[in-house]
mmCIF file of C-alpha atoms in Angstrom:
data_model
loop_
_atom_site.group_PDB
_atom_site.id
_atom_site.type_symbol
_atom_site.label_atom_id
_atom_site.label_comp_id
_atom_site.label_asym_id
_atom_site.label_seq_id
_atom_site.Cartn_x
_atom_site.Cartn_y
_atom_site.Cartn_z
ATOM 1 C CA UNK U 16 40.356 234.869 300.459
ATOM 2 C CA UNK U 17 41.846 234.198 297.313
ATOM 3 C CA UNK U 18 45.487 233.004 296.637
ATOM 4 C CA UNK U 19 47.601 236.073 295.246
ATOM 5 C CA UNK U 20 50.159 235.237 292.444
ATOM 6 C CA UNK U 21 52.154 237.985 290.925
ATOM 7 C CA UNK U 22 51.299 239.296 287.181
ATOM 8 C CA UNK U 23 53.436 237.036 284.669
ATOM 9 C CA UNK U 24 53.486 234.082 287.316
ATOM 10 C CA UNK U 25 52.986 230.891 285.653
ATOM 11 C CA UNK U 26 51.041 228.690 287.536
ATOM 12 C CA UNK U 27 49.157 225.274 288.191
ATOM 13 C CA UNK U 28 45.504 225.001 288.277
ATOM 14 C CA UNK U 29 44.864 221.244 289.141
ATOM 15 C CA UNK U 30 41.304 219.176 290.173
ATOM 16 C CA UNK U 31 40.536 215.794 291.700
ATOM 17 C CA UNK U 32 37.724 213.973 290.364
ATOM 18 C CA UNK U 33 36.053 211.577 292.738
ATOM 19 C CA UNK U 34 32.882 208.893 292.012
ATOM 20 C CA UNK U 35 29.797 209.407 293.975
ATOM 21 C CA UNK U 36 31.598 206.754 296.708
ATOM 22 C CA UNK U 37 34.279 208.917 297.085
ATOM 23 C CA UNK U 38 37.150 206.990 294.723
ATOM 24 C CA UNK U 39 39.092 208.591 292.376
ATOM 25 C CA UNK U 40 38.297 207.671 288.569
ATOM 26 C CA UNK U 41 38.504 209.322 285.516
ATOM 27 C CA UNK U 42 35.829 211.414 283.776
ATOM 28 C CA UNK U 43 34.501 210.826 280.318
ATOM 29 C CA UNK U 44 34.641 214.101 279.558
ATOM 30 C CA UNK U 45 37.179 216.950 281.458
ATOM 31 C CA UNK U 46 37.334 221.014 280.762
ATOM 32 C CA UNK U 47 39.130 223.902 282.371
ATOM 33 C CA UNK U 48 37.552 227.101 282.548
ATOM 34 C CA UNK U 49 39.570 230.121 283.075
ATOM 35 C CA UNK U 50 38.227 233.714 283.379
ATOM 36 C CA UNK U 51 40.700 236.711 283.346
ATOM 37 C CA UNK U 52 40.482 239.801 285.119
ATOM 38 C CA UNK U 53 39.056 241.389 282.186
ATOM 39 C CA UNK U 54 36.287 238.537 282.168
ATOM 40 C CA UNK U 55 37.372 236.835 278.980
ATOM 41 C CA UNK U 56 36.822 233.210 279.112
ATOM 42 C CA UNK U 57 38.785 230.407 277.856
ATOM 43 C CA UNK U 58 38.044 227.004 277.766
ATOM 44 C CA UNK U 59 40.228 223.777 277.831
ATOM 45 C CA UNK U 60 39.587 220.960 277.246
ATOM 46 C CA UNK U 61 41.645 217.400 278.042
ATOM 47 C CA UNK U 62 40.819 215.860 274.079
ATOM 48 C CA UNK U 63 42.497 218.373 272.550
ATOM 49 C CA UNK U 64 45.640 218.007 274.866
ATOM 50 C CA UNK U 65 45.287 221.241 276.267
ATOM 51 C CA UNK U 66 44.918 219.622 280.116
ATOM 52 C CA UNK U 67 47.074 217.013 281.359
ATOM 53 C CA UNK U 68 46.261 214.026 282.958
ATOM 54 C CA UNK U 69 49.151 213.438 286.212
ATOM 55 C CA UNK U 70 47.002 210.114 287.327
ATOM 56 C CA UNK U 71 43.606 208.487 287.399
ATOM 57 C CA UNK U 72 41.601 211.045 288.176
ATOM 58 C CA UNK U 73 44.234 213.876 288.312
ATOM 59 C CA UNK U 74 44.155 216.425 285.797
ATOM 60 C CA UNK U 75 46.258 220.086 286.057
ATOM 61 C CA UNK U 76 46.963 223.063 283.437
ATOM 62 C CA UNK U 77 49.325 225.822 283.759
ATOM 63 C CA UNK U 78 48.919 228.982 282.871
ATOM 64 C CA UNK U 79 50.750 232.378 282.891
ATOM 65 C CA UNK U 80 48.857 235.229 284.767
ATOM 66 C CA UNK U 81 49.433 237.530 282.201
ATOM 67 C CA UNK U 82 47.018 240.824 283.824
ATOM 68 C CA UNK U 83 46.553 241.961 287.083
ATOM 69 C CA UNK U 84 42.871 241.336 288.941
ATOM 70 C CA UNK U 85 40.737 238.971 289.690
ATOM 71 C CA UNK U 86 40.434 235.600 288.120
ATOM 72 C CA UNK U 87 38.739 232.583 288.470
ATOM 73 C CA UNK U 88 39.012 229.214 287.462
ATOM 74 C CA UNK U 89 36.613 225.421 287.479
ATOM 75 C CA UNK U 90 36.969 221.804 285.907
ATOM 76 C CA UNK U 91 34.001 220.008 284.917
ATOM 77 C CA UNK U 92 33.978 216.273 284.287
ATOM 78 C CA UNK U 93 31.539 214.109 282.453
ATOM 79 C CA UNK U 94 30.138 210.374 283.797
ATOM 80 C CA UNK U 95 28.806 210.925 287.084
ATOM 81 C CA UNK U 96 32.291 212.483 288.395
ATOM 82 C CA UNK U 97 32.658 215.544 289.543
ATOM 83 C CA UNK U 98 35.860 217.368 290.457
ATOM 84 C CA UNK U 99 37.528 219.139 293.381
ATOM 85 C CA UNK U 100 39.048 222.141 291.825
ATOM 86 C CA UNK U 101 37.655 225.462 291.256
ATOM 87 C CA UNK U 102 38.916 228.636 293.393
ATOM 88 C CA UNK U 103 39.264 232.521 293.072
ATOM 89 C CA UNK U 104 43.204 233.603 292.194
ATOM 90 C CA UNK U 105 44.190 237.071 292.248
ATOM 91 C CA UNK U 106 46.899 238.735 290.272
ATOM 92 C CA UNK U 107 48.398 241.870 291.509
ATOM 93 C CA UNK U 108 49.386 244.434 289.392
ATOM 94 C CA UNK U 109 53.091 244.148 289.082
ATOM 95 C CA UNK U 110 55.097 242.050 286.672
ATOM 96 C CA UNK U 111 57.820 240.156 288.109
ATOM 97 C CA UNK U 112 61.145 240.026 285.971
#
C-alpha cells in the first residue's frame, strides 16, 4: 500500500545505490523520475544539481505534492549500480494550510 502524504506536503524521495557485492558506491550517472497524478513526468537529474548527494551512494530530492492522486517515483544509476528507491506515494485531496 502506498504511503499517503497530504496535497501541498513537501517531501523526501531518497535511494541507496549498492555494487553488485552489496557496498554502497556512487553511480556514474543518477536521475529521479517523478510522475504526478495527472501522469506528467519529470525528470532529475544529479549533474544539473537538481538531486542531492547526502553520502557515497546516498542521493534524495524533495518535492512538494502539489495535486491529489496517485504518484510514483524511481532513481536510476549508471556503472553497474543500481539503486534502492522507487515506491508508489499517494496524495489525498486536501491541502493542508
Amino acid at each position: 500500500m502506498p504511503t499517503a502524504y497530504n496535497q501541498g506536503s513537501r517531501i523526501r524521495l531518497q535511494a541507496t545505490f549498492k555494487d553488485a557485492a552489496g557496498a554502497v558506491a556512487d553511480p556514474g550517472v543518477v536521475t529521479l523520475k517523478v510522475r504526478d497524478s495527472a501522469d506528467v513526468s519529470t525528470t532529475y537529474t544529479y549533474a544539473l544539481a537538481e538531486i542531492v548527494k547526502a553520502s557515497t551512494g546516498v542521493y534524495y530530492k524533495d518535492i512538494t505534492l502539489n495535486r491529489g492522486g496517485q504518484w510514483q517515483f524511481w532513481f536510476t544509476g549508471t556503472s553497474g549500480v543500481t539503486a534502492a528507491g522507487g515506491d508508489e506515494i499517494t496524495c489525498t485531496a486536501e491541502r493542508v494550510t
